Short mmCIF file of C-alpha atoms and ligand atoms in Angstrom, two decimals:
data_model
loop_
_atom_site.label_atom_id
_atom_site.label_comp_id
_atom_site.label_asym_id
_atom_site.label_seq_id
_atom_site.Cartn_x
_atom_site.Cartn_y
_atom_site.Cartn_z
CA UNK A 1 87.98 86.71 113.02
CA UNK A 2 88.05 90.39 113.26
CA UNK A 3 87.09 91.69 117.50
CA UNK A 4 84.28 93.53 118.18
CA UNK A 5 86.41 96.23 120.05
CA UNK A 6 90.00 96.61 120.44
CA UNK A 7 91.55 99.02 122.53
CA UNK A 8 94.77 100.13 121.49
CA UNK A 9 97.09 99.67 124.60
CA UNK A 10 99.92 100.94 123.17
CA UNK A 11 102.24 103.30 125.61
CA UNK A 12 102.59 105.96 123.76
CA UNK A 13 98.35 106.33 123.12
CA UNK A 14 97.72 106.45 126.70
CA UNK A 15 100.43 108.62 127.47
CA UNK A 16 98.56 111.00 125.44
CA UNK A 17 95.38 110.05 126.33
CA UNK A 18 95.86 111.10 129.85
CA UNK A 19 97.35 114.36 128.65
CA UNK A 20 94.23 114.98 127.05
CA UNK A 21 92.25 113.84 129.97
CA UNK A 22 93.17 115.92 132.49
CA UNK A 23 91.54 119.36 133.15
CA UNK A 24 94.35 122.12 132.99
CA UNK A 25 95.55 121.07 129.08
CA UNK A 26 94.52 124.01 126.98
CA UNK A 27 92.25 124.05 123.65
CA UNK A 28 96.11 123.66 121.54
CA UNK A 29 97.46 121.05 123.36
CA UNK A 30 94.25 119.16 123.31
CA UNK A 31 93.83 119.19 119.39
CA UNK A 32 97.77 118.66 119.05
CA UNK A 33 97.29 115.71 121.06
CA UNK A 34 94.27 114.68 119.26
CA UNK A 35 96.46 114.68 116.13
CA UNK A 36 98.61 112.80 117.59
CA UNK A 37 96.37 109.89 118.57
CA UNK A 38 94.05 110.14 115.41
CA UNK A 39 97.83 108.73 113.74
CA UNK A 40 98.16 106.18 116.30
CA UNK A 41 94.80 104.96 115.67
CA UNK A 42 94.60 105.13 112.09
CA UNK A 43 97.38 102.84 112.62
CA UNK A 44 95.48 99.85 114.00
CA UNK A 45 92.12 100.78 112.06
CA UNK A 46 93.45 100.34 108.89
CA UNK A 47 95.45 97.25 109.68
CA UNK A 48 93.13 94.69 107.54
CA UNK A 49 93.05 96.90 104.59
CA UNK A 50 93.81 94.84 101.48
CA UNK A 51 97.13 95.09 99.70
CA UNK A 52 97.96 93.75 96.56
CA UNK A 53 101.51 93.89 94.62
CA UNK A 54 102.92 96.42 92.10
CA UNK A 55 106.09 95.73 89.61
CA UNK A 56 108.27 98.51 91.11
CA UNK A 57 112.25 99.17 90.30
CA UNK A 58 114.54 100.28 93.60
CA UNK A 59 117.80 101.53 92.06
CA UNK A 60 118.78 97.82 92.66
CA UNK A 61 116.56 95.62 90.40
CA UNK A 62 112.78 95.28 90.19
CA UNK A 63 110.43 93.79 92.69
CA UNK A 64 106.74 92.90 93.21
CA UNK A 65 105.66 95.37 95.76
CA UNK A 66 102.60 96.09 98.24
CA UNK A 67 100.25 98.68 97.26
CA UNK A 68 96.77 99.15 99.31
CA UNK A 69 94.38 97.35 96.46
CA UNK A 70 90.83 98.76 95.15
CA UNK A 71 89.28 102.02 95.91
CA UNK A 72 90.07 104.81 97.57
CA UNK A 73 88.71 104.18 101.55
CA UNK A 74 86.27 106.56 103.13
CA UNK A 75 86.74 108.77 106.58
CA UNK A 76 83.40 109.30 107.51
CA UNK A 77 83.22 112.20 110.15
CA UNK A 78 80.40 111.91 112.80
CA UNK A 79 79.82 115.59 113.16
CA UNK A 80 81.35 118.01 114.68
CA UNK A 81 83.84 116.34 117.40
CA UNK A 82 84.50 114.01 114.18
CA UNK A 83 86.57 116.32 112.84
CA UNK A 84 89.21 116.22 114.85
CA UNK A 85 90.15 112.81 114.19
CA UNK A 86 89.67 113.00 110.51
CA UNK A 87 92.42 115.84 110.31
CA UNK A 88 95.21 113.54 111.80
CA UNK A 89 94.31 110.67 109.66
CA UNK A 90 93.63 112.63 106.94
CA UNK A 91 97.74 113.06 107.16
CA UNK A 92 98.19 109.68 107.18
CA UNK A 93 95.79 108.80 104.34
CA UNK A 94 95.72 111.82 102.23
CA UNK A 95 94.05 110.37 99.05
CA UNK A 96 91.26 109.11 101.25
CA UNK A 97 88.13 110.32 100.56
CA UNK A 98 85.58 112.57 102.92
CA UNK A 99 81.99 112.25 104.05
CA UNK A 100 80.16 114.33 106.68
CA UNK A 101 76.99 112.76 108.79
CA UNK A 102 75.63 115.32 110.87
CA UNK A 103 73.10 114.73 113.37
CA UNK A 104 71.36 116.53 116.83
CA UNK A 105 69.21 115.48 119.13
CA UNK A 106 65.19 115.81 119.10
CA UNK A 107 65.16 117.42 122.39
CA UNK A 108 60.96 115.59 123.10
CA UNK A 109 62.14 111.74 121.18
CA UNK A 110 65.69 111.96 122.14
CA UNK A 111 65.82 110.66 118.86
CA UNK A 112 69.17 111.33 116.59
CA UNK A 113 67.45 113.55 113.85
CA UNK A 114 70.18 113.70 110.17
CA UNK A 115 70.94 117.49 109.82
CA UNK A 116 73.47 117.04 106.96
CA UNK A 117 74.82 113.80 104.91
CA UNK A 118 77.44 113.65 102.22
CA UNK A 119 79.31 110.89 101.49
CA UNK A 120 81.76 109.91 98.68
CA UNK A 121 80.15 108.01 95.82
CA UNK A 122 80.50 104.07 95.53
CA UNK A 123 80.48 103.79 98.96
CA UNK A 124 79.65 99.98 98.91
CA UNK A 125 82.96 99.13 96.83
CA UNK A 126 85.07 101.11 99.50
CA UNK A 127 86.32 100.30 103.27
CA UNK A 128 84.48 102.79 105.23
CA UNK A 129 85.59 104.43 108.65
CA UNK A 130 83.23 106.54 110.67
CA UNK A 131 84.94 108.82 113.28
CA UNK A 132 83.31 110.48 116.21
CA UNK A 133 85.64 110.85 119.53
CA UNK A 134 83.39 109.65 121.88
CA UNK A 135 81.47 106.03 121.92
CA UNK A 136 78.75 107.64 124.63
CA UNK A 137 75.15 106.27 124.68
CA UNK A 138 75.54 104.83 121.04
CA UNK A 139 72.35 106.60 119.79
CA UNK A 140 74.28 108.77 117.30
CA UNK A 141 76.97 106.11 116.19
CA UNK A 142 74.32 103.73 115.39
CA UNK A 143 72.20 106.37 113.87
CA UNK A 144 75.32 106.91 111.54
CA UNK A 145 76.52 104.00 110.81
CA UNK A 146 72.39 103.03 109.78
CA UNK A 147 72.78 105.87 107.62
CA UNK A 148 75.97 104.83 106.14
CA UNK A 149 74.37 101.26 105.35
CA UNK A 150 71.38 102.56 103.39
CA UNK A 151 73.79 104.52 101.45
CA UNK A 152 75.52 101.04 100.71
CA UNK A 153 78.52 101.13 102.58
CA UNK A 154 79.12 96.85 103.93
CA UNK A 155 82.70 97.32 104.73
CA UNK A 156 82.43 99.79 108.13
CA UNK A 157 84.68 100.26 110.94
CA UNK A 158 84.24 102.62 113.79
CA UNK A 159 87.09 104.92 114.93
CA UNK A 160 86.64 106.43 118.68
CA UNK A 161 89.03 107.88 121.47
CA UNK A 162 87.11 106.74 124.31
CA UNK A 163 84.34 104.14 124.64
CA UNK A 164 81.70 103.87 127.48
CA UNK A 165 80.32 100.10 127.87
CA UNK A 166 76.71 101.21 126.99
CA UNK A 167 78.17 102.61 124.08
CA UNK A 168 79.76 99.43 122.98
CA UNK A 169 76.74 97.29 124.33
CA UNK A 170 74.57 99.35 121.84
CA UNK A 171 76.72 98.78 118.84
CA UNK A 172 77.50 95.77 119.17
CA UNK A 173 73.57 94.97 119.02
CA UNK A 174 72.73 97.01 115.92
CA UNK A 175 76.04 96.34 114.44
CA UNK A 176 77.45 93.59 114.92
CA UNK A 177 79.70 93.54 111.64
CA UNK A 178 81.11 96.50 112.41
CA UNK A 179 84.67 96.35 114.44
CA UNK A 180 85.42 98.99 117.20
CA UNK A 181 88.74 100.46 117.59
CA UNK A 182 89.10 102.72 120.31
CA UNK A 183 91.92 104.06 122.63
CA UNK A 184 90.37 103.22 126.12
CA UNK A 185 86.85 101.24 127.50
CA UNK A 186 85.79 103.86 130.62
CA UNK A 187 84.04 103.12 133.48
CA UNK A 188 80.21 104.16 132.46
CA UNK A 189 78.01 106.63 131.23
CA UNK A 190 76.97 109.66 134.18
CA UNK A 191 73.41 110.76 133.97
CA UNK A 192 73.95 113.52 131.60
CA UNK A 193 75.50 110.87 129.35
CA UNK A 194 78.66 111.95 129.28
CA UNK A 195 81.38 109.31 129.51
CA UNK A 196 82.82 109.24 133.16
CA UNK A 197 85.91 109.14 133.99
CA UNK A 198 86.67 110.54 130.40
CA UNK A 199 87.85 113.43 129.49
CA UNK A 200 84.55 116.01 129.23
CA UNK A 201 83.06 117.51 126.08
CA UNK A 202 85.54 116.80 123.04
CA UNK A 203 83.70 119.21 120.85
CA UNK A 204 84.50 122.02 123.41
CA UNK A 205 87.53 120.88 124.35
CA UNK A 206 88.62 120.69 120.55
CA UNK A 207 86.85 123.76 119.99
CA UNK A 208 87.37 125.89 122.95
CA UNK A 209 83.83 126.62 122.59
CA UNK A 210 82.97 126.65 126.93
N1 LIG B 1 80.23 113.45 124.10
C1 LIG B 1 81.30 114.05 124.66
O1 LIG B 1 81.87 114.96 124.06
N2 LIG B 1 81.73 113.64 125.85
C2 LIG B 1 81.14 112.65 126.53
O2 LIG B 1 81.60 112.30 127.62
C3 LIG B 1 80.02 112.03 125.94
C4 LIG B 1 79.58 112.44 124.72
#
């Protein structure tokens, strides 16, 4: 059976990780880094996908050979730190298609509030994969992910860099059937809800917008 979460351990996505951590890297570095990772990731998110065969010919002689089967899959971006992880993959698995959720916080309900939602059609025949950098309280993944169910999506995973326990905790109630993959579990949330240790704002850090 398919985790709940994995956390990719692999060397060379927490080398990177901790690059991106620390304070001093600059707005470049960070979103080259980002890139970098969003590969990695893509990597281990897309590692059930189903594959079926093809009849091929190598200059040698014909052979039965794997092709991803049935539609095209979806990258969902979880607006705006989202984006940054859709570019990299979006390398990886350039006929993918796009969708955009956007969402902001009711300042009085704390209550996600959708701002913007596009998402390719057929959703429910594709494997889906929402993106959004940081797994914080939850409120906006699960907000997007409900979203992404009414629209008819069944196959969902969730792509994240870092992951806070609430986060996961919150998910893993409302979703259950939908598999994290992220590249590290941090200690908590802080008051502000940002993800502590972690690595700050993404969106400004990607952005160089503070
Ligand atoms: N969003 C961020 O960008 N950083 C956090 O730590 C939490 C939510």
């Amino acid at each position: 059976m398919t985790q709940h979460l994995t956390v990719v351990d692999h060397p060379l996505v927490q080398h990177k990780l901790t690059l991106m951590r620390k304070k001093e890297t600059s707005t470049a570095e960070f979103r080259q880094l980002l890139r970098e990772v969003s590969q990695l990731l893509a990597y281990e998110v897309t590692r059930d996908l189903p594959l079926t065969s093809q009849l091929i010919e190598t200059p040698m002689q014909e052979m039965d050979a794997p092709v991803l089967a049935g539609h095209k899959l979806a990258l969902v971006s979880i607006l705006r730190a989202g984006n940054g992880l859709l570019d990299g993959m979006l390398e990886l698995i350039p006929s993918a298609r796009v969708g955009f959720v956007g969402l902001y916080r009711d300042e009085e309900t704390l209550e996600p509030v959708q701002y913007y939602f596009k998402v390719p059609p057929q959703l429910g025949k594709r494997p889906v994969i929402a993106v959004d950098p940081m797994l914080a309280t939850g409120n906006s993944s699960v907000a997007a992910i409900d979203l992404l169910k009414q629209a008819g999506a069944t196959n969902i995973h969730f792509l994240c860099l870092l992951a806070s326990p609430e986060g996961v905790a919150r998910m893993k109630e409302a979703h259950p059937d939908v598999p994290i993959v992220t590249a590290a579990l941090d200690d908590c949330l802080n008051e502000q809800g940002y993800i502590v240790p972690g690595l700050g704002d993404a969106g400004d850090r990607m952005f160089g917008t503070k």
